Amino acid sequence: MEPVISVKNISKRYRIGLLEKYETFAEQAYNTLLYPLKNFKKISSLTRFTDDDDSVFWALRDINFDVQEGEVLGIIGPNGAGKSTLLKILSRITEPTSGEIKIIGRVSSLLEVGTGFHPELTGRDNIYMNGTILGMRKREIDSKFEEIVAFSGVEKHIDTPVKFYSSGMKVRLAFAVAAHLEPEILIIDEVLAVGDAEFQKKCLGKMKDISKRGRTVLFVSHNMGAVEALCNRGILLRKGMIETIDTVDQTISTYYQSLIDKKIIPLNERVDRTGDGSFRFLSVVFNEGLPVRTCSRLRIEIEYETFQKINNLHIAITFCKNLDDRLMVLDNLSQGFSLEAKIGRGRITLILENFRLLPYQYSINLWAAESKQVLDYILDAAILSVNESDIFGSGFNLNVGQHGHYAPEMCDWSCQKQS
């Protein structure tokens, strides 16, 4: 089956400005006199690139991938990885330095708030202008017009110039236009973060509907939950190169593991923490370093140091799937346990006899407070690796995603013939 998008050896480079430093006033005055000549040399060298030139920045290097019709591809990675540059090349906003792209079908892009809108035209005029750019006839746009306006929620302002729209109104109308004018390929950047939660939910539902109708979607987002819910395959970009192309679950897992590797710093050395400083987490250990398995006993030991006596210590341990998905929170007060911490170092121990989270790499947040005063709070304080195990002795290993997040209780199954 021929792919609708084929990217072969795409690279993109830019020339960036470098700050010139002068040691003395005389050097600065001398360089000021020579500035016209130096500026002429800079302009003449804009198209000449050498490998040892510090002003050359490669936004993308040797990108290769194919996208099949009807596929929803998630593109993830840290800031500066080249995600937006790649989408701009695919949308033909900018040309690649080298390589080639083959696209079959009509492409609709939403890369920035209000992309493709003329600020002086009304919302109504911009809908027709965007449809015309996509190659649609007026009667086709007419048939979709009411649906676009209803989805965007800007009915009262549809005849107002777009320059008076808020960023939220622009992105709602822009997405409605991009999604409803029947593109074969829909390219969406992180712009959905501008909308409210209800509109984001509508957008995700619409993109799922588009993919079910055989359309192709490329989706860039830092919201791993949205990427996981929408996409079936993922690309992880880092420093302008592809690090992973895999199923969306595996791609997110690889990305998250790379973030974990960066944050494996002893807790007593962590400076990215909040609180008044009177109490500090020093370390956290699971099962004394031994493997942790689903439906087994989990022992958590937390070492701390406090510089004042705390009569009513409130401790919370949060288990997160990705960056922001809270799956479980353990705290002593909700379970009726009172903790008291004396000045100096100490240890908090808690035991779960039946730990039911499925195999995965979980991020652990630690939080300590007294009377609603936050004493210490560390995000990604530790990583808990839960290993695979045949929980029910059936020969099957349950896993996150396919089987939810928690191991169910054993059920008694039966099947009888009805008379």
mmCIF file of N, CA and C in Angstrom, residues 154-197:
data_model
loop_
_atom_site.group_PDB
_atom_site.id
_atom_site.type_symbol
_atom_site.label_atom_id
_atom_site.label_comp_id
_atom_site.label_asym_id
_atom_site.label_seq_id
_atom_site.Cartn_x
_atom_site.Cartn_y
_atom_site.Cartn_z
ATOM 1 N N VAL A 154 -18.353 30.389 17.856
ATOM 2 C CA VAL A 154 -18.171 31.846 17.703
ATOM 3 C C VAL A 154 -19.297 32.443 16.859
ATOM 4 N N GLU A 155 -20.496 31.886 16.992
ATOM 5 C CA GLU A 155 -21.622 32.333 16.165
ATOM 6 C C GLU A 155 -21.846 33.837 16.251
ATOM 7 N N LYS A 156 -21.775 34.388 17.469
ATOM 8 C CA LYS A 156 -22.066 35.811 17.657
ATOM 9 C C LYS A 156 -21.020 36.719 17.021
ATOM 10 N N HIS A 157 -19.834 36.157 16.757
ATOM 11 C CA HIS A 157 -18.724 36.988 16.266
ATOM 12 C C HIS A 157 -18.284 36.589 14.868
ATOM 13 N N ILE A 158 -19.101 35.807 14.171
ATOM 14 C CA ILE A 158 -18.681 35.278 12.883
ATOM 15 C C ILE A 158 -18.502 36.387 11.849
ATOM 16 N N ASP A 159 -19.196 37.541 12.015
ATOM 17 C CA ASP A 159 -19.061 38.655 11.074
ATOM 18 C C ASP A 159 -18.204 39.777 11.633
ATOM 19 N N THR A 160 -17.400 39.455 12.652
ATOM 20 C CA THR A 160 -16.445 40.399 13.236
ATOM 21 C C THR A 160 -15.060 40.104 12.669
ATOM 22 N N PRO A 161 -14.263 41.151 12.336
ATOM 23 C CA PRO A 161 -12.892 40.894 11.856
ATOM 24 C C PRO A 161 -12.101 40.040 12.844
ATOM 25 N N VAL A 162 -11.337 39.118 12.309
ATOM 26 C CA VAL A 162 -10.603 38.170 13.142
ATOM 27 C C VAL A 162 -9.584 38.866 14.044
ATOM 28 N N LYS A 163 -9.128 40.040 13.675
ATOM 29 C CA LYS A 163 -8.127 40.735 14.491
ATOM 30 C C LYS A 163 -8.670 41.086 15.879
ATOM 31 N N PHE A 164 -9.996 41.079 16.025
ATOM 32 C CA PHE A 164 -10.595 41.371 17.327
ATOM 33 C C PHE A 164 -10.879 40.096 18.131
ATOM 34 N N TYR A 165 -10.571 38.934 17.586
ATOM 35 C CA TYR A 165 -10.803 37.672 18.288
ATOM 36 C C TYR A 165 -9.741 37.460 19.373
ATOM 37 N N SER A 166 -10.128 36.807 20.437
ATOM 38 C CA SER A 166 -9.140 36.363 21.423
ATOM 39 C C SER A 166 -8.387 35.158 20.848
ATOM 40 N N SER A 167 -7.275 34.778 21.497
ATOM 41 C CA SER A 167 -6.509 33.632 21.000
ATOM 42 C C SER A 167 -7.351 32.364 21.055
ATOM 43 N N GLY A 168 -8.196 32.241 22.091
ATOM 44 C CA GLY A 168 -9.058 31.068 22.190
ATOM 45 C C GLY A 168 -10.079 31.012 21.072
ATOM 46 N N MET A 169 -10.665 32.150 20.719
ATOM 47 C CA MET A 169 -11.636 32.190 19.620
ATOM 48 C C MET A 169 -10.968 31.857 18.293
ATOM 49 N N LYS A 170 -9.757 32.381 18.096
ATOM 50 C CA LYS A 170 -9.038 32.102 16.849
ATOM 51 C C LYS A 170 -8.766 30.614 16.688
ATOM 52 N N VAL A 171 -8.284 29.994 17.760
ATOM 53 C CA VAL A 171 -7.921 28.580 17.631
ATOM 54 C C VAL A 171 -9.164 27.714 17.468
ATOM 55 N N ARG A 172 -10.291 28.097 18.089
ATOM 56 C CA ARG A 172 -11.517 27.321 17.915
ATOM 57 C C ARG A 172 -11.998 27.383 16.471
ATOM 58 N N LEU A 173 -11.992 28.589 15.910
ATOM 59 C CA LEU A 173 -12.434 28.729 14.523
ATOM 60 C C LEU A 173 -11.437 28.077 13.566
ATOM 61 N N ALA A 174 -10.142 28.242 13.845
ATOM 62 C CA ALA A 174 -9.122 27.665 12.960
ATOM 63 C C ALA A 174 -9.217 26.147 12.935
ATOM 64 N N PHE A 175 -9.411 25.535 14.100
ATOM 65 C CA PHE A 175 -9.528 24.072 14.116
ATOM 66 C C PHE A 175 -10.802 23.636 13.419
ATOM 67 N N ALA A 176 -11.896 24.340 13.665
ATOM 68 C CA ALA A 176 -13.161 23.972 13.030
ATOM 69 C C ALA A 176 -13.034 24.008 11.507
ATOM 70 N N VAL A 177 -12.356 25.047 10.989
ATOM 71 C CA VAL A 177 -12.166 25.151 9.541
ATOM 72 C C VAL A 177 -11.275 24.022 9.038
ATOM 73 N N ALA A 178 -10.152 23.805 9.742
ATOM 74 C CA ALA A 178 -9.198 22.791 9.300
ATOM 75 C C ALA A 178 -9.798 21.392 9.309
ATOM 76 N N ALA A 179 -10.651 21.109 10.287
ATOM 77 C CA ALA A 179 -11.175 19.749 10.455
ATOM 78 C C ALA A 179 -12.416 19.470 9.615
ATOM 79 N N HIS A 180 -13.175 20.509 9.281
ATOM 80 C CA HIS A 180 -14.461 20.285 8.616
ATOM 81 C C HIS A 180 -14.417 20.455 7.097
ATOM 82 N N LEU A 181 -13.319 20.998 6.564
ATOM 83 C CA LEU A 181 -13.281 21.221 5.118
ATOM 84 C C LEU A 181 -12.692 20.037 4.360
ATOM 85 N N GLU A 182 -12.894 18.837 4.938
ATOM 86 C CA GLU A 182 -12.601 17.567 4.270
ATOM 87 C C GLU A 182 -11.176 17.454 3.738
ATOM 88 N N PRO A 183 -10.148 17.685 4.570
ATOM 89 C CA PRO A 183 -8.781 17.450 4.089
ATOM 90 C C PRO A 183 -8.470 15.960 4.108
ATOM 91 N N GLU A 184 -7.642 15.509 3.150
ATOM 92 C CA GLU A 184 -7.175 14.126 3.207
ATOM 93 C C GLU A 184 -6.157 13.944 4.326
ATOM 94 N N ILE A 185 -5.385 15.023 4.600
ATOM 95 C CA ILE A 185 -4.345 14.985 5.627
ATOM 96 C C ILE A 185 -4.502 16.202 6.527
ATOM 97 N N LEU A 186 -4.596 15.961 7.826
ATOM 98 C CA LEU A 186 -4.749 17.040 8.805
ATOM 99 C C LEU A 186 -3.500 17.091 9.677
ATOM 100 N N ILE A 187 -2.855 18.257 9.714
ATOM 101 C CA ILE A 187 -1.623 18.447 10.493
ATOM 102 C C ILE A 187 -1.902 19.421 11.621
ATOM 103 N N ILE A 188 -1.729 18.954 12.861
ATOM 104 C CA ILE A 188 -2.075 19.753 14.038
ATOM 105 C C ILE A 188 -0.855 19.884 14.941
ATOM 106 N N ASP A 189 -0.478 21.123 15.256
ATOM 107 C CA ASP A 189 0.601 21.374 16.215
ATOM 108 C C ASP A 189 -0.001 21.598 17.594
ATOM 109 N N GLU A 190 0.792 22.071 18.535
ATOM 110 C CA GLU A 190 0.409 22.180 19.944
ATOM 111 C C GLU A 190 -0.641 23.257 20.199
ATOM 112 N N VAL A 191 -1.276 23.809 19.169
ATOM 113 C CA VAL A 191 -2.197 24.928 19.350
ATOM 114 C C VAL A 191 -3.409 24.574 20.196
ATOM 115 N N LEU A 192 -3.769 23.294 20.303
ATOM 116 C CA LEU A 192 -4.957 22.935 21.071
ATOM 117 C C LEU A 192 -4.798 23.269 22.546
ATOM 118 N N ALA A 193 -3.564 23.490 22.992
ATOM 119 C CA ALA A 193 -3.339 23.861 24.389
ATOM 120 C C ALA A 193 -3.969 25.209 24.717
ATOM 121 N N VAL A 194 -4.273 26.008 23.673
ATOM 122 C CA VAL A 194 -4.878 27.329 23.913
ATOM 123 C C VAL A 194 -6.332 27.196 24.328
ATOM 124 N N GLY A 195 -7.033 26.205 23.810
ATOM 125 C CA GLY A 195 -8.452 26.058 24.105
ATOM 126 C C GLY A 195 -8.710 25.534 25.499
ATOM 127 N N ASP A 196 -9.968 25.637 25.937
ATOM 128 C CA ASP A 196 -10.319 25.113 27.255
ATOM 129 C C ASP A 196 -10.482 23.597 27.184
ATOM 130 N N ALA A 197 -10.683 22.986 28.361
ATOM 131 C CA ALA A 197 -10.722 21.521 28.439
ATOM 132 C C ALA A 197 -11.865 20.949 27.612
#
